[in-house]
Amino acid sequence: MASTIVNMPLNVGTIKGLDCLSHGKFNANVLPIRPSISSLPHRRMFVVKASTNDGPIKKLGISDAECEAAVVAGNIPEAPPVPPIPASPAGTPVVTSVDIKRRPRRNRRSPVLRSAFQETSLSPANFVYPLFIHEGEEDTPIGAMPGCYRLGWRHGLVEEVAKARDVGVNSIVLFPKVPDALKSPTGDEAYNDNGLVPRTIRLLKDKYPDLIIYTDVALDPYSSDGHDGIVREDGVIMNDETVHQLCKQAVSQARAGADVVSPSDMMDGRVGAIRSALDAEGFQHVSIMSYTAKYASSFYGPFREALDSNPRFGDKKTYQMNPANYREALIELRADESEGADILLVKPGLPYLDVVRLLRDNSPLPIAAYQVSGEYSMIKAGGVLKMIDEQKVMLESLMCLRRAGADIILTYFALQAARCLCGEK
C-alpha cells in the first residue's frame, strides 16, 4: 500500500542528540518519533495515507530502534482514518441486524476472496482441440459452425496447430473428410496406412514431436452408409465384424504415431478388443479414450455437415445411448474400465452434466467431456444475434463442464477460449 507524509500539529519534543534543524536527512517540520527527553511544542509528525499522487515516498533514514522507541513512547504514526459506512439509498428500512452465524456472502465480497476460494479452475491444458481435415490445400468454411474449417492437412492444419500451441493448447483430435470414392460398406479406408489420418499424424509428429494427438476410431467417415459400423442388408449394425475393423483402424493410427485412440462407435466389447490388438502389435504405450456414454443426440448436426457423414438411412439409436437414460451409463463405465480404457468420455457435454458427474463419482479414471458442434453453434449464433455475451457464455459453459468433473474437454472453442484465458483479444 502506498503511503505519504502529511504535516499536522502535535505536542512533540526532540530526542537527545538528534537535532532536526541540522540533521541532513530530516526536514525541520517533519519528525517521525516522539522525543522522551525534552519537549518542543507544536512540532509535527507524519501521517500515513492509503494512496498518493505525488510519486514514490522517500525513506526518512531512521533506524528500526528509533522507530520502535517512538512507538513505545506513545508517538504512534497515524494511518488513514476508518472509512465511513457507505450510505444506503433513500427509503431503505431501518432494521435490527438478523442473528445469522453463517453468512456465505462473506467469502464472496471481493474479487480476491472469490479467486482464493474458487473450487474449479480452467486452463488451456484442459482443452483438446477437434480439427477437421481434408485432402485439399484450401481451408473450407463450415457453414453451420462459424469459425471452423475443413483444414488442408499440409497447410491450414499445421498453421492452426501452431496457433493453438502458442496459447497452451497442445492436444488435438483429428476428424477426416474422406472422399466419397474411398468410402465403402465395410470402411476399409479406415485402416489404410497411407490414408488421410495416418499421413496427417506423421506430418504433425515430424513438426511437433510433443504434440498429443487423439484420433477417432469409428467407421462412419469411411462408410458409404454413414454409420459407425458395418450395416447388414436388413439395416442391422453388425457388432463383432465392426469391432474387427476398428481394431485394424486403431493399430494403423498407433503405427503412424497417435498418442490416444478414441473409439466413438459404441460397439459392445470394442475397448477390450482394441487394447488386445494394440498390445499385440507393441503399442502398449498408446492410450484408449473410450466414448463411454455417447448419446443418440440431436446436438451432432453441424458435425455431420462438416464431415458429410450423415447416415444414408435410419438413425444410430441401436448403438448410441438413449438420452433419457442415466443409470445405463454405469453399465458402459464398468465395461470400459474392465476392458482397459484409460479415459472415459461423455458426449454431448453441457446437456449431460449429470452423467459427467456420475462417471466422476464412480471411477478413478480421467473423465473427458465433448462440447459438441450443436453446443458450439448455439453459443456462436446467440453471440452473433447479441442475445448473449459469447465470450462469457463460452467460458462459463467450459467451467461448468470442469465443475461437473471433466478433467479434459473436447471443444471447438479451444483456441478462442485459450486466447481469452491468456489475456489475448
CSV table of C-alpha atoms in Angstrom, one decimal:
chain,number,residue,atom,x,y,z
A,1,MET,CA,0.0,0.0,0.0
A,2,ALA,CA,1.3,3.4,-0.9
A,3,SER,CA,1.9,6.0,1.9
A,4,THR,CA,2.6,9.6,2.2
A,5,ILE,CA,3.7,12.1,4.8
A,6,VAL,CA,1.4,14.9,5.9
A,7,ASN,CA,2.3,17.6,8.4
A,8,MET,CA,0.0,18.1,11.3
A,9,PRO,CA,0.4,19.9,14.7
A,10,LEU,CA,1.2,17.8,17.7
A,11,ASN,CA,3.0,18.4,21.0
A,12,VAL,CA,6.3,16.6,20.5
A,13,GLY,CA,9.9,17.2,21.5
A,14,THR,CA,13.3,16.1,20.5
A,15,ILE,CA,15.4,13.2,21.2
A,16,LYS,CA,18.7,13.9,22.9
A,17,GLY,CA,21.4,14.0,20.4
A,18,LEU,CA,19.1,14.5,17.4
A,19,ASP,CA,18.9,18.0,16.0
A,20,CYS,CA,16.2,18.1,13.4
A,21,LEU,CA,17.4,21.5,12.2
A,22,SER,CA,20.9,20.4,11.5
A,23,HIS,CA,20.5,16.7,10.5
A,24,GLY,CA,20.9,16.4,6.8
A,25,LYS,CA,18.3,13.7,6.3
A,26,PHE,CA,15.5,15.4,8.1
A,27,ASN,CA,13.1,18.2,7.4
A,28,ALA,CA,12.8,20.6,10.3
A,29,ASN,CA,9.0,20.3,10.1
A,30,VAL,CA,8.8,16.5,10.0
A,31,LEU,CA,9.7,14.3,12.9
A,32,PRO,CA,8.6,10.7,12.8
A,33,ILE,CA,9.1,9.9,16.5
A,34,ARG,CA,8.2,11.5,19.8
A,35,PRO,CA,11.1,12.5,22.0
A,36,SER,CA,11.3,11.2,25.5
A,37,ILE,CA,13.8,13.7,27.0
A,38,SER,CA,12.9,17.3,26.2
A,39,SER,CA,9.7,18.8,24.8
A,40,LEU,CA,9.3,21.1,21.9
A,41,PRO,CA,5.7,22.3,21.4
A,42,HIS,CA,3.9,22.1,18.2
A,43,ARG,CA,6.4,20.0,16.3
A,44,ARG,CA,4.9,17.9,13.5
A,45,MET,CA,4.8,14.2,12.7
A,46,PHE,CA,4.0,12.1,9.6
A,47,VAL,CA,0.6,10.6,8.8
A,48,VAL,CA,0.3,7.5,6.6
A,49,LYS,CA,-2.2,7.8,3.7
A,50,ALA,CA,-3.6,5.0,1.7
A,51,SER,CA,-2.6,6.5,-1.6
A,52,THR,CA,-0.8,9.4,-3.2
A,53,ASN,CA,-0.4,11.1,-6.5
A,54,ASP,CA,3.0,12.6,-5.5
A,55,GLY,CA,5.1,9.6,-6.6
A,56,PRO,CA,7.1,7.2,-4.5
A,57,ILE,CA,7.7,8.1,-0.9
A,58,LYS,CA,11.3,8.7,0.2
A,59,LYS,CA,12.5,6.9,3.3
A,60,LEU,CA,13.5,9.2,6.2
A,61,GLY,CA,16.6,7.2,7.1
A,62,ILE,CA,15.9,6.5,10.7
A,63,SER,CA,16.7,3.1,12.3
A,64,ASP,CA,14.3,0.4,13.4
A,65,ALA,CA,15.3,1.1,17.0
A,66,GLU,CA,14.4,4.8,16.7
A,67,CYS,CA,11.0,3.8,15.1
A,68,GLU,CA,10.3,1.4,17.9
A,69,ALA,CA,11.4,3.9,20.6
A,70,ALA,CA,8.9,6.4,19.2
A,71,VAL,CA,6.1,3.8,19.3
A,72,VAL,CA,7.0,2.8,22.9
A,73,ALA,CA,7.0,6.4,23.9
A,74,GLY,CA,3.4,6.7,22.6
A,75,ASN,CA,4.3,8.6,19.4
A,76,ILE,CA,2.4,6.2,17.0
A,77,PRO,CA,2.3,7.2,13.4
A,78,GLU,CA,-1.1,7.9,12.1
A,79,ALA,CA,-2.8,5.8,9.5
A,80,PRO,CA,-5.8,6.7,7.4
A,81,PRO,CA,-9.0,7.1,9.3
A,82,VAL,CA,-11.6,4.3,9.4
A,83,PRO,CA,-13.6,4.7,6.2
A,84,PRO,CA,-17.1,5.9,6.6
A,85,ILE,CA,-20.0,3.4,6.3
A,86,PRO,CA,-21.5,3.8,2.8
A,87,ALA,CA,-24.9,5.5,2.8
A,88,SER,CA,-28.0,3.4,2.0
A,89,PRO,CA,-30.4,4.7,-0.7
A,90,ALA,CA,-33.3,6.8,0.5
A,91,GLY,CA,-36.2,4.8,1.7
A,92,THR,CA,-34.1,1.9,3.0
A,93,PRO,CA,-35.9,0.4,6.0
A,94,VAL,CA,-34.0,0.6,9.3
A,95,VAL,CA,-34.0,-3.0,10.7
A,96,THR,CA,-32.3,-4.8,13.5
A,97,SER,CA,-29.4,-7.0,12.2
A,98,VAL,CA,-30.5,-10.5,11.8
A,99,ASP,CA,-28.7,-13.0,14.0
A,100,ILE,CA,-27.1,-15.2,11.3
A,101,LYS,CA,-24.0,-17.0,12.4
A,102,ARG,CA,-23.1,-18.4,8.9
A,103,ARG,CA,-23.2,-15.8,6.1
A,104,PRO,CA,-21.7,-17.4,2.9
A,105,ARG,CA,-21.6,-14.0,1.2
A,106,ARG,CA,-18.6,-13.0,3.4
A,107,ASN,CA,-16.4,-15.2,1.2
A,108,ARG,CA,-17.7,-13.6,-2.0
A,109,ARG,CA,-17.4,-10.0,-1.1
A,110,SER,CA,-14.3,-9.2,-3.2
A,111,PRO,CA,-12.6,-10.5,-6.3
A,112,VAL,CA,-9.5,-11.5,-4.3
A,113,LEU,CA,-11.6,-13.7,-1.9
A,114,ARG,CA,-13.6,-15.2,-4.7
A,115,SER,CA,-10.4,-16.1,-6.5
A,116,ALA,CA,-8.9,-17.5,-3.4
A,117,PHE,CA,-11.8,-19.8,-2.7
A,118,GLN,CA,-12.6,-20.8,-6.3
A,119,GLU,CA,-13.0,-24.6,-6.3
A,120,THR,CA,-12.7,-25.2,-10.1
A,121,SER,CA,-10.0,-23.9,-12.5
A,122,LEU,CA,-9.9,-23.7,-16.2
A,123,SER,CA,-6.8,-23.6,-18.3
A,124,PRO,CA,-5.7,-24.3,-21.9
A,125,ALA,CA,-4.2,-27.6,-20.7
A,126,ASN,CA,-7.7,-28.8,-20.1
A,127,PHE,CA,-8.6,-28.5,-23.8
A,128,VAL,CA,-8.4,-31.0,-26.6
A,129,TYR,CA,-8.9,-29.2,-29.9
A,130,PRO,CA,-11.1,-31.0,-32.5
A,131,LEU,CA,-9.9,-30.3,-36.0
A,132,PHE,CA,-11.5,-31.3,-39.4
A,133,ILE,CA,-9.1,-32.2,-42.2
A,134,HIS,CA,-9.4,-32.9,-45.9
A,135,GLU,CA,-7.2,-33.7,-48.9
A,136,GLY,CA,-7.4,-30.2,-50.4
A,137,GLU,CA,-5.0,-27.3,-50.0
A,138,GLU,CA,-7.5,-24.6,-49.1
A,139,ASP,CA,-9.4,-24.3,-45.9
A,140,THR,CA,-13.2,-24.7,-46.4
A,141,PRO,CA,-15.5,-22.8,-44.0
A,142,ILE,CA,-18.2,-25.0,-42.3
A,143,GLY,CA,-21.4,-23.1,-42.7
A,144,ALA,CA,-23.1,-24.5,-39.5
A,145,MET,CA,-20.0,-23.9,-37.4
A,146,PRO,CA,-18.8,-20.3,-37.7
A,147,GLY,CA,-15.1,-20.0,-37.2
A,148,CYS,CA,-14.5,-23.7,-38.0
A,149,TYR,CA,-13.0,-25.1,-41.3
A,150,ARG,CA,-12.1,-28.2,-43.1
A,151,LEU,CA,-8.4,-27.6,-43.0
A,152,GLY,CA,-5.9,-28.6,-45.6
A,153,TRP,CA,-3.8,-31.3,-43.9
A,154,ARG,CA,-0.5,-30.0,-45.1
A,155,HIS,CA,-1.1,-26.3,-44.7
A,156,GLY,CA,-4.0,-24.9,-42.8
A,157,LEU,CA,-3.9,-27.7,-40.2
A,158,VAL,CA,-0.2,-27.0,-39.4
A,159,GLU,CA,-0.9,-23.3,-39.0
A,160,GLU,CA,-3.9,-23.9,-36.8
A,161,VAL,CA,-1.9,-26.3,-34.6
A,162,ALA,CA,0.8,-23.7,-34.3
A,163,LYS,CA,-1.7,-21.1,-33.2
A,164,ALA,CA,-3.1,-23.4,-30.5
A,165,ARG,CA,0.3,-24.3,-29.2
A,166,ASP,CA,1.1,-20.6,-28.8
A,167,VAL,CA,-1.6,-20.3,-26.2
A,168,GLY,CA,-1.0,-23.6,-24.4
A,169,VAL,CA,-3.3,-26.0,-26.2
A,170,ASN,CA,-1.1,-28.9,-27.1
A,171,SER,CA,-3.7,-31.7,-27.6
A,172,ILE,CA,-5.8,-32.1,-30.7
A,173,VAL,CA,-8.2,-34.7,-32.1
A,174,LEU,CA,-8.5,-35.3,-35.8
A,175,PHE,CA,-11.7,-35.9,-37.9
A,176,PRO,CA,-11.3,-36.6,-41.6
A,177,LYS,CA,-13.5,-35.6,-44.5
A,178,VAL,CA,-12.9,-38.7,-46.7
A,179,PRO,CA,-13.6,-38.5,-50.5
A,180,ASP,CA,-16.8,-40.4,-51.4
A,181,ALA,CA,-14.9,-42.5,-53.9
A,182,LEU,CA,-12.9,-44.1,-51.0
A,183,LYS,CA,-15.9,-44.9,-48.9
A,184,SER,CA,-17.3,-48.5,-48.8
A,185,PRO,CA,-19.8,-50.6,-46.9
A,186,THR,CA,-17.0,-52.1,-44.8
A,187,GLY,CA,-15.0,-48.9,-44.4
A,188,ASP,CA,-11.7,-50.4,-45.4
A,189,GLU,CA,-10.1,-47.0,-45.9
A,190,ALA,CA,-10.2,-46.6,-42.2
A,191,TYR,CA,-7.0,-48.7,-41.8
A,192,ASN,CA,-5.1,-47.6,-44.9
A,193,ASP,CA,-1.6,-46.8,-43.5
A,194,ASN,CA,-1.3,-44.1,-46.2
A,195,GLY,CA,-4.7,-42.7,-45.6
A,196,LEU,CA,-5.5,-39.1,-44.7
A,197,VAL,CA,-5.3,-39.6,-40.9
A,198,PRO,CA,-2.1,-41.6,-40.7
A,199,ARG,CA,-0.4,-39.2,-43.2
A,200,THR,CA,-1.5,-36.3,-41.1
A,201,ILE,CA,-0.3,-37.8,-37.8
A,202,ARG,CA,3.1,-38.4,-39.3
A,203,LEU,CA,3.3,-34.9,-40.6
A,204,LEU,CA,2.4,-33.4,-37.3
A,205,LYS,CA,4.6,-35.6,-35.3
A,206,ASP,CA,7.5,-34.7,-37.5
A,207,LYS,CA,6.9,-31.0,-36.9
A,208,TYR,CA,5.7,-31.1,-33.3
A,209,PRO,CA,7.0,-34.2,-31.6
A,210,ASP,CA,5.5,-33.3,-28.2
A,211,LEU,CA,2.0,-32.7,-29.6
A,212,ILE,CA,-0.6,-35.0,-28.2
A,213,ILE,CA,-2.7,-36.5,-31.0
A,214,TYR,CA,-6.0,-38.1,-30.3
A,215,THR,CA,-7.7,-40.0,-33.1
A,216,ASP,CA,-11.3,-41.0,-33.8
A,217,VAL,CA,-11.9,-44.8,-34.1
A,218,ALA,CA,-15.2,-45.4,-36.0
A,219,LEU,CA,-16.3,-46.3,-39.5
A,220,ASP,CA,-18.8,-43.5,-40.2
A,221,PRO,CA,-16.3,-41.2,-42.1
A,222,TYR,CA,-15.3,-44.1,-44.3
A,223,SER,CA,-18.6,-45.9,-44.6
A,224,SER,CA,-20.8,-45.5,-47.7
A,225,ASP,CA,-23.7,-46.0,-45.4
A,226,GLY,CA,-22.7,-43.2,-43.0
A,227,HIS,CA,-23.0,-45.5,-39.9
A,228,ASP,CA,-20.3,-46.2,-37.3
A,229,GLY,CA,-20.4,-49.9,-38.2
A,230,ILE,CA,-20.9,-52.4,-41.0
A,231,VAL,CA,-24.6,-52.5,-42.0
A,232,ARG,CA,-26.3,-55.8,-42.8
A,233,GLU,CA,-28.9,-55.8,-45.6
A,234,ASP,CA,-31.7,-55.7,-43.2
A,235,GLY,CA,-30.3,-52.5,-41.6
A,236,VAL,CA,-28.8,-54.1,-38.5
A,237,ILE,CA,-25.4,-52.7,-37.4
A,238,MET,CA,-23.1,-55.7,-37.1
A,239,ASN,CA,-21.2,-55.6,-33.8
A,240,ASP,CA,-18.4,-58.1,-33.8
A,241,GLU,CA,-17.5,-57.6,-37.5
A,242,THR,CA,-17.3,-53.9,-36.9
A,243,VAL,CA,-15.0,-54.4,-33.9
A,244,HIS,CA,-12.7,-56.4,-36.1
A,245,GLN,CA,-12.4,-53.4,-38.5
A,246,LEU,CA,-11.9,-51.0,-35.6
A,247,CYS,CA,-9.0,-52.9,-34.2
A,248,LYS,CA,-7.2,-52.6,-37.6
A,249,GLN,CA,-8.0,-48.9,-37.7
A,250,ALA,CA,-6.6,-48.3,-34.2
A,251,VAL,CA,-3.4,-50.2,-34.9
A,252,SER,CA,-2.9,-48.2,-38.1
A,253,GLN,CA,-3.3,-44.9,-36.2
A,254,ALA,CA,-1.0,-46.1,-33.5
A,255,ARG,CA,1.6,-47.1,-36.1
A,256,ALA,CA,1.5,-43.6,-37.5
A,257,GLY,CA,2.2,-42.1,-34.1
A,258,ALA,CA,-1.2,-41.5,-32.4
A,259,ASP,CA,-0.9,-41.0,-28.7
A,260,VAL,CA,-4.6,-41.7,-27.8
A,261,VAL,CA,-7.1,-43.7,-29.9
A,262,SER,CA,-10.7,-42.9,-29.2
A,263,PRO,CA,-13.4,-45.4,-30.2
A,264,SER,CA,-16.6,-43.4,-30.6
A,265,ASP,CA,-18.6,-46.2,-32.3
A,266,MET,CA,-20.3,-47.6,-29.2
A,267,MET,CA,-20.0,-51.2,-30.3
A,268,ASP,CA,-20.0,-53.7,-27.4
A,269,GLY,CA,-16.6,-55.0,-26.4
A,270,ARG,CA,-14.6,-52.8,-28.7
A,271,VAL,CA,-12.3,-51.3,-25.9
A,272,GLY,CA,-11.0,-54.7,-24.8
A,273,ALA,CA,-10.5,-55.9,-28.4
A,274,ILE,CA,-8.6,-52.7,-29.3
A,275,ARG,CA,-6.5,-53.0,-26.2
A,276,SER,CA,-5.5,-56.5,-27.1
A,277,ALA,CA,-4.8,-55.6,-30.7
A,278,LEU,CA,-2.6,-52.6,-29.7
A,279,ASP,CA,-0.7,-54.7,-27.2
A,280,ALA,CA,-0.1,-57.5,-29.7
A,281,GLU,CA,1.5,-55.0,-32.1
A,282,GLY,CA,3.7,-53.5,-29.5
A,283,PHE,CA,1.7,-50.4,-28.8
A,284,GLN,CA,1.2,-50.8,-25.0
A,285,HIS,CA,2.1,-47.1,-24.6
A,286,VAL,CA,-0.9,-45.9,-26.7
A,287,SER,CA,-3.9,-44.9,-24.6
A,288,ILE,CA,-7.6,-45.5,-25.2
A,289,MET,CA,-10.1,-42.8,-24.6
A,290,SER,CA,-13.4,-44.6,-24.8
A,291,TYR,CA,-16.6,-42.8,-25.7
A,292,THR,CA,-18.2,-44.4,-22.7
A,293,ALA,CA,-21.6,-42.5,-22.6
A,294,LYS,CA,-22.2,-41.4,-26.1
A,295,TYR,CA,-25.9,-40.5,-26.6
A,296,ALA,CA,-28.0,-40.6,-29.7
A,297,SER,CA,-28.3,-36.8,-29.6
A,298,SER,CA,-29.7,-34.2,-31.8
A,299,PHE,CA,-26.8,-31.9,-31.0
A,300,TYR,CA,-24.5,-33.5,-33.6
A,301,GLY,CA,-26.0,-32.0,-36.7
A,302,PRO,CA,-23.3,-29.4,-37.6
A,303,PHE,CA,-20.5,-32.0,-37.1
A,304,ARG,CA,-22.1,-34.3,-39.6
A,305,GLU,CA,-22.3,-31.5,-42.1
A,306,ALA,CA,-18.6,-30.9,-41.5
A,307,LEU,CA,-17.7,-34.4,-42.5
A,308,ASP,CA,-20.6,-35.2,-44.8
A,309,SER,CA,-21.2,-38.3,-42.6
A,310,ASN,CA,-24.9,-38.3,-42.1
A,311,PRO,CA,-26.4,-41.8,-42.1
A,312,ARG,CA,-27.8,-42.7,-45.5
A,313,PHE,CA,-30.8,-44.2,-43.8
A,314,GLY,CA,-32.2,-44.7,-40.3
A,315,ASP,CA,-30.5,-43.4,-37.2
A,316,LYS,CA,-27.9,-44.5,-34.6
A,317,LYS,CA,-30.2,-45.4,-31.8
A,318,THR,CA,-29.4,-49.1,-31.8
A,319,TYR,CA,-25.9,-48.5,-30.7
A,320,GLN,CA,-25.7,-45.0,-29.1
A,321,MET,CA,-27.4,-44.4,-25.8
A,322,ASN,CA,-31.0,-43.2,-25.2
A,323,PRO,CA,-30.9,-39.5,-24.0
A,324,ALA,CA,-33.5,-40.5,-21.4
A,325,ASN,CA,-31.1,-42.9,-19.6
A,326,TYR,CA,-28.9,-42.2,-16.7
A,327,ARG,CA,-28.1,-45.4,-14.9
A,328,GLU,CA,-27.2,-47.1,-18.1
A,329,ALA,CA,-24.0,-45.1,-18.2
A,330,LEU,CA,-22.8,-47.1,-15.2
A,331,ILE,CA,-23.0,-50.3,-17.3
A,332,GLU,CA,-20.9,-48.7,-20.0
A,333,LEU,CA,-18.5,-47.3,-17.4
A,334,ARG,CA,-17.9,-50.7,-15.8
A,335,ALA,CA,-17.4,-52.4,-19.1
A,336,ASP,CA,-14.9,-49.9,-20.4
A,337,GLU,CA,-12.9,-49.9,-17.1
A,338,SER,CA,-12.7,-53.7,-17.1
A,339,GLU,CA,-11.6,-53.8,-20.7
A,340,GLY,CA,-8.7,-51.4,-20.2
A,341,ALA,CA,-9.9,-47.9,-21.1
A,342,ASP,CA,-7.6,-45.1,-19.9
A,343,ILE,CA,-10.0,-42.2,-20.2
A,344,LEU,CA,-13.8,-42.2,-20.1
A,345,LEU,CA,-15.8,-39.7,-22.2
A,346,VAL,CA,-19.3,-38.3,-22.1
A,347,LYS,CA,-20.9,-36.9,-25.3
A,348,PRO,CA,-22.6,-34.4,-25.6
A,349,GLY,CA,-21.3,-32.2,-22.7
A,350,LEU,CA,-23.4,-29.4,-21.2
A,351,PRO,CA,-26.8,-31.1,-21.6
A,352,TYR,CA,-25.3,-34.2,-19.8
A,353,LEU,CA,-23.6,-32.7,-16.8
A,354,ASP,CA,-25.3,-35.2,-14.5
A,355,VAL,CA,-23.7,-38.0,-16.5
A,356,VAL,CA,-20.3,-36.4,-16.3
A,357,ARG,CA,-20.7,-36.2,-12.5
A,358,LEU,CA,-22.0,-39.8,-12.4
A,359,LEU,CA,-18.8,-41.0,-14.1
A,360,ARG,CA,-16.6,-38.8,-12.0
A,361,ASP,CA,-18.1,-40.1,-8.7
A,362,ASN,CA,-17.9,-43.7,-9.8
A,363,SER,CA,-14.4,-44.0,-11.5
A,364,PRO,CA,-10.9,-43.0,-10.6
A,365,LEU,CA,-10.1,-42.7,-14.3
A,366,PRO,CA,-9.8,-39.3,-16.0
A,367,ILE,CA,-13.1,-38.1,-17.3
A,368,ALA,CA,-13.5,-36.3,-20.7
A,369,ALA,CA,-16.5,-34.3,-21.9
A,370,TYR,CA,-17.2,-33.4,-25.5
A,371,GLN,CA,-18.7,-30.0,-26.0
A,372,VAL,CA,-20.2,-30.9,-29.3
A,373,SER,CA,-20.9,-29.0,-32.5
A,374,GLY,CA,-24.5,-28.1,-31.6
A,375,GLU,CA,-23.5,-26.6,-28.3
A,376,TYR,CA,-20.8,-24.6,-30.1
A,377,SER,CA,-23.0,-23.4,-32.8
A,378,MET,CA,-25.8,-22.3,-30.5
A,379,ILE,CA,-23.4,-20.1,-28.5
A,380,LYS,CA,-22.0,-18.7,-31.7
A,381,ALA,CA,-25.5,-17.9,-33.0
A,382,GLY,CA,-26.5,-16.3,-29.8
A,383,GLY,CA,-23.4,-14.1,-29.8
A,384,VAL,CA,-24.0,-13.0,-33.4
A,385,LEU,CA,-27.6,-12.1,-32.6
A,386,LYS,CA,-26.4,-10.2,-29.5
A,387,MET,CA,-28.7,-12.3,-27.3
A,388,ILE,CA,-25.8,-13.4,-25.1
A,389,ASP,CA,-22.2,-12.3,-24.4
A,390,GLU,CA,-20.4,-15.0,-26.5
A,391,GLN,CA,-17.1,-14.9,-24.6
A,392,LYS,CA,-18.7,-15.0,-21.2
A,393,VAL,CA,-21.1,-17.8,-22.1
A,394,MET,CA,-18.3,-19.7,-23.7
A,395,LEU,CA,-16.1,-19.6,-20.7
A,396,GLU,CA,-19.0,-20.3,-18.3
A,397,SER,CA,-20.0,-23.4,-20.3
A,398,LEU,CA,-16.5,-24.7,-20.2
A,399,MET,CA,-16.2,-24.0,-16.5
A,400,CYS,CA,-19.4,-25.9,-15.9
A,401,LEU,CA,-18.0,-29.0,-17.6
A,402,ARG,CA,-15.0,-28.8,-15.4
A,403,ARG,CA,-17.1,-28.3,-12.3
A,404,ALA,CA,-19.2,-31.3,-13.1
A,405,GLY,CA,-16.0,-33.4,-13.1
A,406,ALA,CA,-14.4,-33.3,-16.5
A,407,ASP,CA,-10.6,-33.4,-16.5
A,408,ILE,CA,-10.4,-32.6,-20.2
A,409,ILE,CA,-12.8,-31.0,-22.6
A,410,LEU,CA,-13.0,-31.6,-26.3
A,411,THR,CA,-14.2,-28.2,-27.6
A,412,TYR,CA,-14.2,-26.2,-30.8
A,413,PHE,CA,-13.7,-23.2,-28.6
A,414,ALA,CA,-10.2,-24.4,-27.5
A,415,LEU,CA,-8.2,-21.8,-29.4
A,416,GLN,CA,-10.7,-18.9,-28.7
A,417,ALA,CA,-11.0,-19.8,-25.0
A,418,ALA,CA,-7.3,-20.3,-24.5
A,419,ARG,CA,-6.7,-16.9,-26.0
A,420,CYS,CA,-9.2,-15.4,-23.6
A,421,LEU,CA,-7.6,-17.2,-20.6
A,422,CYS,CA,-4.2,-15.9,-21.7
A,423,GLY,CA,-5.5,-12.3,-21.9
A,424,GLU,CA,-5.5,-12.0,-25.7
A,425,LYS,CA,-8.3,-10.3,-27.6
